[in-house]
XYZ file of C-alpha atoms in Angstrom:
306
model
C 78.008 22.615 115.029
C 78.912 22.769 118.719
C 77.195 25.065 121.182
C 79.669 27.907 120.608
C 77.588 28.896 117.553
C 78.780 30.454 114.348
C 82.413 31.372 113.891
C 84.055 33.595 111.325
C 85.335 30.576 109.446
C 81.756 29.434 108.838
C 80.981 32.811 107.311
C 84.121 32.724 105.154
C 83.240 29.239 103.906
C 79.660 30.250 103.134
C 80.711 33.426 101.283
C 83.211 31.468 99.188
C 80.522 28.964 98.114
C 77.929 31.694 97.590
C 80.236 33.772 95.399
C 81.523 30.884 93.270
C 78.308 28.778 93.333
C 80.634 25.797 93.360
C 81.760 23.672 96.282
C 84.713 22.453 94.245
C 85.940 25.959 93.359
C 85.290 27.280 96.858
C 87.284 24.433 98.401
C 90.164 25.201 96.044
C 90.126 28.904 96.996
C 89.966 28.053 100.691
C 92.712 25.440 100.390
C 90.634 22.742 102.043
C 89.080 19.544 100.759
C 85.466 19.525 99.637
C 83.928 17.118 102.216
C 84.874 19.263 105.264
C 83.589 22.346 103.435
C 80.251 20.699 102.727
C 80.002 19.628 106.373
C 80.710 23.179 107.595
C 77.935 24.557 105.400
C 75.505 21.900 106.666
C 76.477 22.779 110.261
C 75.865 26.452 109.549
C 72.433 25.750 108.092
C 71.605 23.577 111.093
C 72.627 26.389 113.453
C 70.500 28.929 111.584
C 67.608 26.551 111.092
C 67.077 26.997 107.371
C 68.627 26.089 104.029
C 71.011 28.698 102.656
C 72.328 26.893 99.580
C 70.168 24.821 97.259
C 72.060 21.853 95.881
C 71.223 19.650 92.936
C 73.216 17.239 90.812
C 73.769 19.978 88.226
C 74.095 23.291 90.054
C 74.322 25.227 93.286
C 72.192 28.277 94.006
C 71.297 30.541 96.894
C 67.928 30.359 98.553
C 66.231 33.669 99.404
C 67.468 33.190 102.958
C 70.958 32.485 101.634
C 70.967 35.673 99.528
C 69.989 37.752 102.563
C 72.548 35.984 104.731
C 75.280 36.631 102.156
C 74.849 40.396 102.494
C 75.162 40.262 106.268
C 78.010 37.757 106.212
C 80.066 40.040 103.947
C 79.454 42.987 106.294
C 80.469 40.967 109.353
C 83.662 39.704 107.711
C 84.579 43.217 106.561
C 83.964 44.590 110.053
C 86.097 41.814 111.536
C 88.962 42.787 109.241
C 88.591 46.434 110.277
C 88.571 45.469 113.948
C 91.699 43.346 113.469
C 93.521 46.112 111.620
C 92.512 48.733 114.159
C 93.763 46.568 117.020
C 97.063 46.036 115.218
C 97.452 49.765 114.611
C 96.694 50.618 118.231
C 99.011 47.891 119.455
C 101.774 49.301 117.258
C 101.207 52.808 118.620
C 99.817 54.147 115.332
C 96.391 55.121 116.711
C 95.042 56.850 119.800
C 95.724 60.169 121.505
C 98.987 61.738 122.640
C 99.028 64.624 125.120
C 102.305 66.569 124.996
C 103.304 69.279 127.453
C 105.487 72.157 126.351
C 106.255 75.834 126.749
C 106.008 78.438 124.022
C 109.798 78.748 124.011
C 110.212 75.031 123.302
C 107.621 75.263 120.546
C 109.716 78.004 118.933
C 112.706 75.675 119.086
C 111.118 73.325 116.567
C 108.733 71.064 118.472
C 105.977 72.020 116.043
C 107.940 70.625 113.125
C 108.598 67.373 114.989
C 104.909 66.922 115.833
C 103.833 67.775 112.275
C 106.207 65.128 110.904
C 104.871 62.573 113.382
C 101.305 63.296 112.296
C 102.304 62.374 108.732
C 104.043 59.238 110.008
C 101.121 58.194 112.235
C 97.962 59.930 110.988
C 95.807 57.799 113.268
C 97.266 59.459 116.373
C 95.624 62.643 117.606
C 98.327 64.853 119.121
C 97.201 67.467 121.630
C 99.705 70.134 122.714
C 99.359 71.654 126.181
C 101.209 74.874 126.963
C 102.021 75.138 130.685
C 104.912 76.057 132.997
C 107.585 73.354 133.436
C 106.652 72.531 137.027
C 103.027 72.002 136.051
C 104.106 69.721 133.215
C 105.958 67.386 135.558
C 102.996 67.321 137.936
C 100.657 66.570 135.020
C 102.941 63.724 133.917
C 102.795 62.203 137.377
C 99.009 62.541 137.462
C 98.590 60.979 134.022
C 97.174 64.125 132.397
C 100.161 64.290 130.035
C 101.805 61.436 128.160
C 105.166 63.163 127.741
C 106.671 66.628 127.652
C 109.621 68.609 126.382
C 111.439 70.499 129.129
C 114.551 72.530 129.668
C 116.490 71.332 132.747
C 113.879 68.851 134.055
C 113.853 67.749 137.669
C 114.888 64.359 139.021
C 111.959 61.963 139.387
C 112.644 58.206 139.532
C 109.265 57.522 137.875
C 110.257 59.513 134.789
C 112.774 58.913 132.045
C 114.721 61.861 130.597
C 116.386 61.823 127.188
C 118.232 64.656 125.434
C 116.179 66.004 122.544
C 118.034 68.992 121.132
C 120.243 71.868 122.180
C 120.611 75.447 121.006
C 122.662 78.467 121.891
C 121.654 81.403 124.073
C 121.923 84.980 122.868
C 121.797 88.375 124.493
C 118.645 90.197 123.400
C 118.709 93.979 123.397
C 117.242 96.937 121.530
C 119.015 97.657 118.246
C 119.868 101.169 119.460
C 121.538 99.836 122.620
C 125.264 100.729 122.818
C 126.229 97.039 122.982
C 124.235 96.272 119.831
C 127.084 97.521 117.640
C 129.089 94.426 118.569
C 128.635 91.198 116.625
C 129.328 89.025 119.671
C 129.207 89.720 123.400
C 130.882 88.225 126.441
C 128.475 87.440 129.229
C 130.537 89.668 131.513
C 129.799 92.607 129.181
C 126.248 92.540 130.526
C 127.124 92.886 134.222
C 125.791 96.456 134.559
C 122.588 95.943 132.583
C 119.053 95.551 133.956
C 117.651 92.133 133.059
C 114.256 90.851 132.058
C 114.263 87.230 133.234
C 112.101 84.162 133.075
C 110.323 83.794 136.399
C 112.670 81.681 138.475
C 109.864 80.137 140.502
C 108.590 78.486 137.282
C 111.800 77.895 135.346
C 114.907 75.862 136.081
C 116.236 77.310 132.830
C 116.157 80.720 134.527
C 118.224 79.215 137.347
C 120.681 77.924 134.728
C 121.026 81.434 133.258
C 121.465 82.884 136.735
C 124.243 80.399 137.473
C 125.984 81.248 134.200
C 125.966 84.932 135.147
C 127.380 84.132 138.595
C 130.151 82.102 136.946
C 130.848 85.121 134.714
C 131.457 87.201 137.848
C 128.173 89.007 138.510
C 124.644 88.556 139.806
C 122.125 89.786 137.234
C 120.039 92.786 138.293
C 116.548 91.555 137.497
C 113.922 94.248 137.003
C 111.089 92.099 135.622
C 110.258 88.381 135.668
C 107.761 86.825 133.227
C 106.797 83.339 132.078
C 107.048 83.286 128.273
C 109.662 84.341 125.734
C 107.315 86.669 123.845
C 106.670 88.593 127.086
C 110.423 88.868 127.688
C 110.962 90.314 124.213
C 108.060 92.751 124.565
C 109.567 94.175 127.756
C 113.039 94.414 126.210
C 111.562 96.217 123.205
C 109.860 98.666 125.575
C 113.196 99.489 127.209
C 112.900 97.654 130.531
C 116.284 95.978 130.105
C 118.063 93.215 128.195
C 117.546 89.474 128.273
C 119.089 86.082 127.635
C 117.009 83.871 125.341
C 117.402 80.704 123.257
C 118.406 81.490 119.686
C 115.108 80.151 118.351
C 113.239 83.016 120.021
C 114.441 85.308 117.220
C 111.691 83.755 115.073
C 109.173 85.959 116.907
C 111.423 88.884 117.762
C 110.090 92.383 117.011
C 112.025 94.277 114.356
C 113.548 96.601 116.947
C 115.422 93.843 118.781
C 118.863 92.426 118.114
C 120.194 88.972 119.042
C 123.906 88.817 119.817
C 125.595 85.419 120.374
C 127.615 84.967 123.538
C 131.336 84.356 123.148
C 132.361 80.885 124.249
C 128.749 79.654 124.504
C 128.646 79.907 128.312
C 124.928 79.075 128.357
C 123.010 76.472 126.399
C 119.288 75.892 126.011
C 119.037 72.104 126.250
C 115.656 70.479 125.712
C 114.854 67.032 127.111
C 112.124 64.564 126.267
C 110.503 63.466 129.525
C 108.048 60.579 129.870
C 106.909 57.951 132.412
C 108.869 54.719 132.624
C 105.565 52.878 132.206
C 103.879 54.189 129.080
C 101.513 53.272 126.264
C 102.348 51.959 122.815
C 101.481 55.376 121.342
C 104.050 57.050 123.581
C 106.615 54.410 122.656
C 105.965 54.968 118.970
C 106.455 58.735 119.332
C 109.646 58.261 121.360
C 111.089 55.980 118.679
C 110.132 58.445 115.965
C 111.637 61.360 117.897
C 114.889 59.485 118.506
C 115.249 58.790 114.798
C 114.355 62.301 113.678
C 116.457 64.025 116.325
C 119.422 61.668 116.093
C 119.014 60.931 119.824
C 119.718 64.565 120.609
C 123.076 64.499 118.881
C 122.288 67.560 116.781
C 123.060 71.055 118.020
C 120.038 72.708 116.467
C 116.347 72.047 116.663
C 114.320 69.158 115.347
C 115.038 68.357 111.766
C 118.312 70.309 111.814
C-alpha cells in the first residue's frame, strides 16, 4: 500500500471478504477479479501490521484482530455514506437554515402556509421567521442577517432580486355600526371625509401606495393615528378612532365588530414580492424554486396555495 494509507475501498473489500468468508464470492459481489482483491487485503494487513484474515486451503476465517476491525470498518463505511448523503442534501438545498423576514400582515396573507408546505418538502431545512418592519428587512438582507423576505412594494436595490409572489385586494375596514357599513361595496371617494388609521408611512411603502390611491381618488386622507401592524390598525378602528384600508387577508384576525367592504374597481392592491440577494445559497435557491412552483410565479390573485 502506498503512503496515503487506508482508503475506503480497502475497507469495503475487507468487509466483503469478512462477511462472505470467501475471496471468490467477495470478488463476485465487488465485480473485480480475485487476484487484485487478495492483493488489496494483503496491503491492508501490511498497513495495519497484523493478520486480519486467516487463510488455509479449505477455509477463510477472521482472526481476533480481524473481528475487531470488522466492527470498526462497518461503522466507518456507514459514517462515510451518511457524510456523502448529507453533503448531497446540503448541496441540493435540502438541509441547513433559512432566515425569512416578514411582517404580520404578510403572514396573514398566507406565508405561513407556504413555509409549512416547504418544511414538508425539505424537512432538513430549519426555517426561522423574523417579524420586522420592511425597511429593517431590506437592511438585514444587505447585512446577511436574512436570507430572503416577503415585502409589499420593496425598494430598488441592484444587489437584490424581486419577484412577484402573490396579490390580494384591499378593503375598507370600519365598525359594523358605521353608516357606510350598510353598503356591500364602497368607492374609495366615499371615504374622503373619514378619519383614517394608517400604517406608519415612515416604515411602510404600502402606506405610501394607499396614500397615492386616495390622492388619485380626489382626496388626501385625514390620518389620526399611525401604527405598524395590521392588528393594531384593527384595534384602533374597533375603538372608534376612524376607518382603515387593509389587505383582504387581515379579516382573518378581525374583531367581530368590524366589517370589511371591498373597494369598487379595485383601485388599490396589496402586492407581495419575494426579495432575495442575487448571490445566495443552495437552500435559498431551493426555497425560491419551491415558491415559484407553489405560487405559480405570482400569477394567482390570492395568497399562497390559492
